[in-house]
Coordinates of C-alpha atoms in Angstrom, one line a residue:
X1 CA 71.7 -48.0 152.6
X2 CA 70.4 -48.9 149.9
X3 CA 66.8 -50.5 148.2
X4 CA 65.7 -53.3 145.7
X5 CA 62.8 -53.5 143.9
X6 CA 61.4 -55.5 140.6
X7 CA 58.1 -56.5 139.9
X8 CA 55.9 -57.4 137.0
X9 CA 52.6 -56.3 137.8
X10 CA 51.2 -53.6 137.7
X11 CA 49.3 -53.1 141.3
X12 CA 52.3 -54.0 142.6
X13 CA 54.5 -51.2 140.8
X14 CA 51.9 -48.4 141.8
X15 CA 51.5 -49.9 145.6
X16 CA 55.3 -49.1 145.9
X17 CA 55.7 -46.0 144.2
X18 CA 53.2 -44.3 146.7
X19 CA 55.7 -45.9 149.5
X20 CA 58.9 -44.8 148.1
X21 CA 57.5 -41.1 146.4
X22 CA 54.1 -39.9 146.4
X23 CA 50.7 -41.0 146.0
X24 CA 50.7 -41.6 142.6
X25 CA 48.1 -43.1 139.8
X26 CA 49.5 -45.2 137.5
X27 CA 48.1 -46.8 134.5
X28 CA 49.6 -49.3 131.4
X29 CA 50.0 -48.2 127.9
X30 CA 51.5 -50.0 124.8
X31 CA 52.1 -53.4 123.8
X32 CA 54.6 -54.4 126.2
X33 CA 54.4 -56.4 129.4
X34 CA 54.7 -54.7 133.0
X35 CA 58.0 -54.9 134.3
X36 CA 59.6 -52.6 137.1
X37 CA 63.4 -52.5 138.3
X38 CA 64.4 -50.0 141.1
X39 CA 67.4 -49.5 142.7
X40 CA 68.1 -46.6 145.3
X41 CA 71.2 -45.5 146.8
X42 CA 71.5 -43.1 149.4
X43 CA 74.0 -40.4 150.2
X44 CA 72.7 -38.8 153.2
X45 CA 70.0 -36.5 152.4
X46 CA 70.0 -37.5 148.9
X47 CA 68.9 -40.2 147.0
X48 CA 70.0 -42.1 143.7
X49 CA 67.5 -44.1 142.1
X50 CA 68.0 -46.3 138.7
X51 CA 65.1 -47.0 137.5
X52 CA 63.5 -49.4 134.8
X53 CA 60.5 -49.4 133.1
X54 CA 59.8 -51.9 130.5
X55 CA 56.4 -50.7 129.5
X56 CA 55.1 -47.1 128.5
X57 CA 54.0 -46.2 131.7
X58 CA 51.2 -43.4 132.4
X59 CA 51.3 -41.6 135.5
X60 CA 49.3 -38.7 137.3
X61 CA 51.0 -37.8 140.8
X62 CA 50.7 -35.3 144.1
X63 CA 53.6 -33.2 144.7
X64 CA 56.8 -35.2 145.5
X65 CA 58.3 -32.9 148.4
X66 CA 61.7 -33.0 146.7
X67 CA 63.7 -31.5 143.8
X68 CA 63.8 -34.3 141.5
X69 CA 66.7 -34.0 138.7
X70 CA 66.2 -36.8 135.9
X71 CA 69.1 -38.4 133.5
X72 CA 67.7 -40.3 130.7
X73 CA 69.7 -43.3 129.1
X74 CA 67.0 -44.8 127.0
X75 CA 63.5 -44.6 125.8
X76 CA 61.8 -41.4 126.5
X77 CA 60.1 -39.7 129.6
X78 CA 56.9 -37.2 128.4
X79 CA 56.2 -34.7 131.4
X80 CA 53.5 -32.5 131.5
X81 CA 55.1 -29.0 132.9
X82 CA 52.7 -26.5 135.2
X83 CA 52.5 -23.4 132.4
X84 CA 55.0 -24.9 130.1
X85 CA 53.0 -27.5 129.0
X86 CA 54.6 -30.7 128.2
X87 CA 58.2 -31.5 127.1
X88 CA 60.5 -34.8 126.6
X89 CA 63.4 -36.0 127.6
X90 CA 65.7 -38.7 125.3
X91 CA 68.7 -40.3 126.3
X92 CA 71.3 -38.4 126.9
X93 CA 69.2 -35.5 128.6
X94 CA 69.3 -34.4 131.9
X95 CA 66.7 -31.8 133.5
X96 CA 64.3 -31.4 136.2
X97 CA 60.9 -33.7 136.4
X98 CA 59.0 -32.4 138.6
X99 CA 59.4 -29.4 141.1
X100 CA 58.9 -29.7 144.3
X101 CA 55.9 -28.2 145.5
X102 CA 53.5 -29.0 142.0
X103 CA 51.2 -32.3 140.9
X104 CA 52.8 -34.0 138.3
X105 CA 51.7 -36.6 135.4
X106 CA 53.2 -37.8 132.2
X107 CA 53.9 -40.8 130.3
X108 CA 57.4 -43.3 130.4
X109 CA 58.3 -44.8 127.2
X110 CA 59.7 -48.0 128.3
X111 CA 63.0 -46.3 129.6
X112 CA 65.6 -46.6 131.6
X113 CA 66.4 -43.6 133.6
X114 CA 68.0 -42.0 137.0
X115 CA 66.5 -39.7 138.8
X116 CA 68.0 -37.5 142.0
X117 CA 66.2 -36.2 145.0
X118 CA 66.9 -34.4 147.6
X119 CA 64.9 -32.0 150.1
X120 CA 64.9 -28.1 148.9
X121 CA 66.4 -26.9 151.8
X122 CA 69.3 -27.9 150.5
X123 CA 69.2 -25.4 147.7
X124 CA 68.0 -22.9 150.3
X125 CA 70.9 -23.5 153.0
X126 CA 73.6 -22.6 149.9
X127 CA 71.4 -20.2 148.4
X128 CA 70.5 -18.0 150.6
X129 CA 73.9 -18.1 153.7
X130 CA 74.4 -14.9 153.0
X131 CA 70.4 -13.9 153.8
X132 CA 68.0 -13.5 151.1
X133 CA 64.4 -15.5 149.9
X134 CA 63.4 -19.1 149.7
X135 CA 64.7 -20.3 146.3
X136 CA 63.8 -22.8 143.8
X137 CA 64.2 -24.5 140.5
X138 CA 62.4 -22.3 138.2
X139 CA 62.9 -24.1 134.7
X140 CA 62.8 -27.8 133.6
X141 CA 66.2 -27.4 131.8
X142 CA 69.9 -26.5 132.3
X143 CA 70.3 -22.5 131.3
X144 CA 72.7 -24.2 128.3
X145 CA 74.3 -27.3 126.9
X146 CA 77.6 -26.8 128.8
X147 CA 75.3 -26.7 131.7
X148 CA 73.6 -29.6 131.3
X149 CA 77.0 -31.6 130.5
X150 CA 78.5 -30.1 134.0
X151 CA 75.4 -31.3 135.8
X152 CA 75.3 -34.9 134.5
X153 CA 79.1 -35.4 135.4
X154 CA 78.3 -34.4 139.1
X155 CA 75.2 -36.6 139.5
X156 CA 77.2 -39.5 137.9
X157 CA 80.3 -38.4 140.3
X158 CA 78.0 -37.9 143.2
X159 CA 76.4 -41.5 142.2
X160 CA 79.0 -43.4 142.5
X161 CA 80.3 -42.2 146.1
X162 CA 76.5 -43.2 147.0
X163 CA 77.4 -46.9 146.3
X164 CA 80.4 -46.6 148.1
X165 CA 79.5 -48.1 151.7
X166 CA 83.2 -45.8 153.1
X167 CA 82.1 -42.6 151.1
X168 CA 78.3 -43.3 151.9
X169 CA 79.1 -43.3 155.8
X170 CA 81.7 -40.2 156.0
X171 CA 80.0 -37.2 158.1
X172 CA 82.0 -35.0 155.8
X173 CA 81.4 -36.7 152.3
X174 CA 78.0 -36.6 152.9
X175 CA 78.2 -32.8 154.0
X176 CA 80.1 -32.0 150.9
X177 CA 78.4 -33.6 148.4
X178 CA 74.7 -32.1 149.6
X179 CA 76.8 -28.6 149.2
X180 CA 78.7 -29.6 146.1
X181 CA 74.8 -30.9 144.2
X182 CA 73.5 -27.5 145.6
X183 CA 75.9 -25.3 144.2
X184 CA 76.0 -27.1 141.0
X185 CA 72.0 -27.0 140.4
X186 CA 71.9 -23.6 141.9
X187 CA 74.7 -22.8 138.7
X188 CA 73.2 -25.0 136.1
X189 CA 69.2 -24.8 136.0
X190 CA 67.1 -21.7 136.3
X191 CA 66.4 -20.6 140.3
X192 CA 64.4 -18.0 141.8
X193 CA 67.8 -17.2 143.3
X194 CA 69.4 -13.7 143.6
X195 CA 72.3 -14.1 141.8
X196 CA 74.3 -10.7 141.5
X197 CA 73.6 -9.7 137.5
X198 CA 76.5 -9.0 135.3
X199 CA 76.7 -5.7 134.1
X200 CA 75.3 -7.0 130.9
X201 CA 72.6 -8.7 132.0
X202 CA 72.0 -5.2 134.0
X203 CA 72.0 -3.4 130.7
X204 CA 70.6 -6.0 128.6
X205 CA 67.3 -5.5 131.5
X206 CA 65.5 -3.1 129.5
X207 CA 62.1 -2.6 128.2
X208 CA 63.0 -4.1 124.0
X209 CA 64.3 -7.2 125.9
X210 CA 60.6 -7.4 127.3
X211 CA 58.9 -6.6 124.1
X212 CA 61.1 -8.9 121.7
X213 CA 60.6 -11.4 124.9
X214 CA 56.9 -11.0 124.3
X215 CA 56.1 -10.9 120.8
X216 CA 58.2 -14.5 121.0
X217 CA 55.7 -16.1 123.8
X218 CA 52.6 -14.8 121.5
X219 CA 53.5 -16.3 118.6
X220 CA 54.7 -19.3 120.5
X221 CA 51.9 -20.4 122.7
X222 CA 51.3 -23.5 121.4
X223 CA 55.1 -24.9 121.3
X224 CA 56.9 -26.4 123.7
X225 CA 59.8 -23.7 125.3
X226 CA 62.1 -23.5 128.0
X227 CA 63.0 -19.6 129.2
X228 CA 66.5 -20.8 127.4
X229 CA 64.4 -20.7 124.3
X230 CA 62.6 -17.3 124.7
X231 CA 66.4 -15.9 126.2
X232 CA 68.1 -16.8 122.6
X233 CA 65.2 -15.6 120.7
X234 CA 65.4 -12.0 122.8
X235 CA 69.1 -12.4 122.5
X236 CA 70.0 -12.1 126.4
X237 CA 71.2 -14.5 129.0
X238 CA 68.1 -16.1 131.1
X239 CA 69.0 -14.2 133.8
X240 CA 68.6 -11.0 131.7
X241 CA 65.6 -12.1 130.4
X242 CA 64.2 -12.7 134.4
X243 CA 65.2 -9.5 135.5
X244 CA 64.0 -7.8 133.1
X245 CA 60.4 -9.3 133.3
X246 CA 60.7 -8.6 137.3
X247 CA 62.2 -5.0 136.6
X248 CA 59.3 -4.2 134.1
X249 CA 56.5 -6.4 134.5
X250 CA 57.0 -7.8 138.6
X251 CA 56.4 -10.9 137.2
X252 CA 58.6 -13.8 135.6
X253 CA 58.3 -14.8 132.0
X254 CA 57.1 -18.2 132.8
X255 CA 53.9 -16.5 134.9
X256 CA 53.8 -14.0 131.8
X257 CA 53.4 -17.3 129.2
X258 CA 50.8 -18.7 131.3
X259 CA 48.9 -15.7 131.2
X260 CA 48.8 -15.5 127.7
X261 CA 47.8 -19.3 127.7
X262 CA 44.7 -18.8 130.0
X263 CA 43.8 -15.5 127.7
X264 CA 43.9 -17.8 124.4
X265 CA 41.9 -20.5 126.0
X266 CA 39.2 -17.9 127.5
X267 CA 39.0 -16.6 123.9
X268 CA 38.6 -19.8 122.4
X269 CA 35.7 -20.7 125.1
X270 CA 34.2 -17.9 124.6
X271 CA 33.7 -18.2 121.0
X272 CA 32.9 -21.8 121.1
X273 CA 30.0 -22.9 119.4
X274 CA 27.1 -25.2 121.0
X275 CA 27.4 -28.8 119.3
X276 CA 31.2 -27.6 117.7
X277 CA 32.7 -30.5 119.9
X278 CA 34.4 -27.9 122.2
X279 CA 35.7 -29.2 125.4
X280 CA 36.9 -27.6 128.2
X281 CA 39.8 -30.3 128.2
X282 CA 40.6 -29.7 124.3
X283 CA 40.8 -26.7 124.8
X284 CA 43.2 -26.4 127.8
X285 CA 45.3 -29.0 125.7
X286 CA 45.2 -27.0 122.6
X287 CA 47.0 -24.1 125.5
X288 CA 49.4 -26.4 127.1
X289 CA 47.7 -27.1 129.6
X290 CA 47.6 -31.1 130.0
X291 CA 46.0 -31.5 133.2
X292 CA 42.2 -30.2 133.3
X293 CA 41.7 -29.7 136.7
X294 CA 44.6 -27.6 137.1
X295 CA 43.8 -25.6 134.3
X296 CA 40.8 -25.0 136.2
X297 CA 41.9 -23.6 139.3
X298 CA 44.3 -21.1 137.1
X299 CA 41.3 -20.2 135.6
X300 CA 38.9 -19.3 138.0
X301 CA 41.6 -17.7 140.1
X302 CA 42.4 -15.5 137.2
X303 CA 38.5 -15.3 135.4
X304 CA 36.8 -15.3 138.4
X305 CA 34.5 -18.4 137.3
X306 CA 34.9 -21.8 136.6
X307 CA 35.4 -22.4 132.5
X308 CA 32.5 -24.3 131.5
X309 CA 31.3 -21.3 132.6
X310 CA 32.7 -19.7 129.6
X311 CA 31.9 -22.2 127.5
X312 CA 28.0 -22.7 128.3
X313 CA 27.9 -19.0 127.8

């Protein structure tokens, strides 16, 4: 099975996008016209879809449902990550757009792209056969480069048995190739899964790790990192660094760095000054945190009130 779509306006674009993905907002940036070009092929549960936008694209969306892996070939895709803040992918770059149970909203830069989706209960059907939690994709990159590299060649492999009508319609090639993409994201991005730690990552799960880990995120808050970054900088593997946050802290790094966001922004709205042009939404921006009302909920649910709150005094 597979899907065609091209359009070149704009009302158009955003009517089919809420048909095919979410509901989505969608709005037109830059000097270039509105043109769309999707194609979708289908491999069982999963779907390939080459897309092409030839205009800088804004977009603000509800939660897709899916684990959506992205391969860009040209232009650039600007995604606004829940705690991370935002981050970019160029061509060549493979790495997760959105997870699956979050809004999402970011900006295309007339790109050409592929993305991959496919229902988590994929991931939790490999993950967890032998018993264990729900899992899912806890990072927006592969854990290295070698990752990455291993998990474009299996999208591209998987890709092309989708637009292969025999492949596409085999019971068993569709069986394997959900269990083959599982195992390979399951290997190549971050996951909540329980992965049995090497005896270094065991010993490398100490309190320093946690320390060095922190004194990192504090004087990085206002960058753009992946837990690969903060996992080089502590000198562990990222699955020492997340042990050891759980072993020490009960918590994972990336809950630990928004933390430390909402603290900066409540001392920042705190100290604002009436008629210093203080916003609530510069200063969630200034944190990395791109979408306001989000920020908001994190804040109350951690502050206890709202933060213009804060900011009125």
């Amino acid at each position: 099975m597979s899907l065609d779509f091209y359009s070149d306006d704009l009302a158009a674009t955003e009517e089919f996008l809420n048909s095919a993905y979410t509901r989505v907002q969608i709005g037109h940036h830059g000097p270039h016209a509105v043109r769309t070009r999707i194609r979708r092929e289908v491999l069982g549960p999963i779907n390939f879809d080459q897309l092409e936008m030839g205009f800088d694209m804004a977009y603000d969306a509800d939660p897709l449902g899916r684990v959506c892996l992205v391969t860009v070939h040209s232009g650039r895709i600007e995604e606004n990550y829940h705690g991370f803040g935002p981050d970019t992918f160029v061509p060549g770059q493979t790495g997760l757009l959105t997870p699956d149970d979050l809004p999402y909203s970011g900006v295309i830069r007339t790109s050409r792209y592929d993305i991959t989706m496919f229902d988590p209960e994929i991931l939790n059907r490999v993950a967890t056969s032998a018993g264990g939690d729900r899992v899912r994709v806890s990072g927006h990159r592969p854990v290295s480069t070698t990752a990455g590299h291993r998990l474009r060649r299996v999208l591209t492999h998987l890709q092309q048995l989708a637009s292969d009508p025999d492949a596409a319609n085999s019971p068993l090639t569709v069986t394997t190739a959900s269990d083959y993409l599982a195992a390979t994201v399951l290997a190549t991005m971050p996951t909540t899964a329980e992965h049995e730690p090497s005896a270094t990552d065991r010993h490398d799960a100490h309190p320093e790790t946690v320390r060095r880990a922190i004194a990192y995120l504090e004087s990085h808050l206002g960058d753009r990192i992946a837990i690969t970054d903060v996992a080089a900088a502590t000198f562990v593997t990222p699955r020492a660094l997340q042990l050891a946050f759980r072993r020490h802290l009960n918590m994972t790094p990336l809950a630990y760095l928004q933390r430390l966001r909402l603290a900066a922004a409540h001392e920042q709205l705190s100290a604002a000054l009436p008629g210093d042009g203080q916003t609530v939404a510069t200063v969630a921006y200034r944190w990395g945190f791109t979408h306001p009302g989000r920020f908001a909920t994190a804040y109350r649910r951690l502050y206890g009130r709202p933060p213009r709150q804060t900011l009125r005094g």
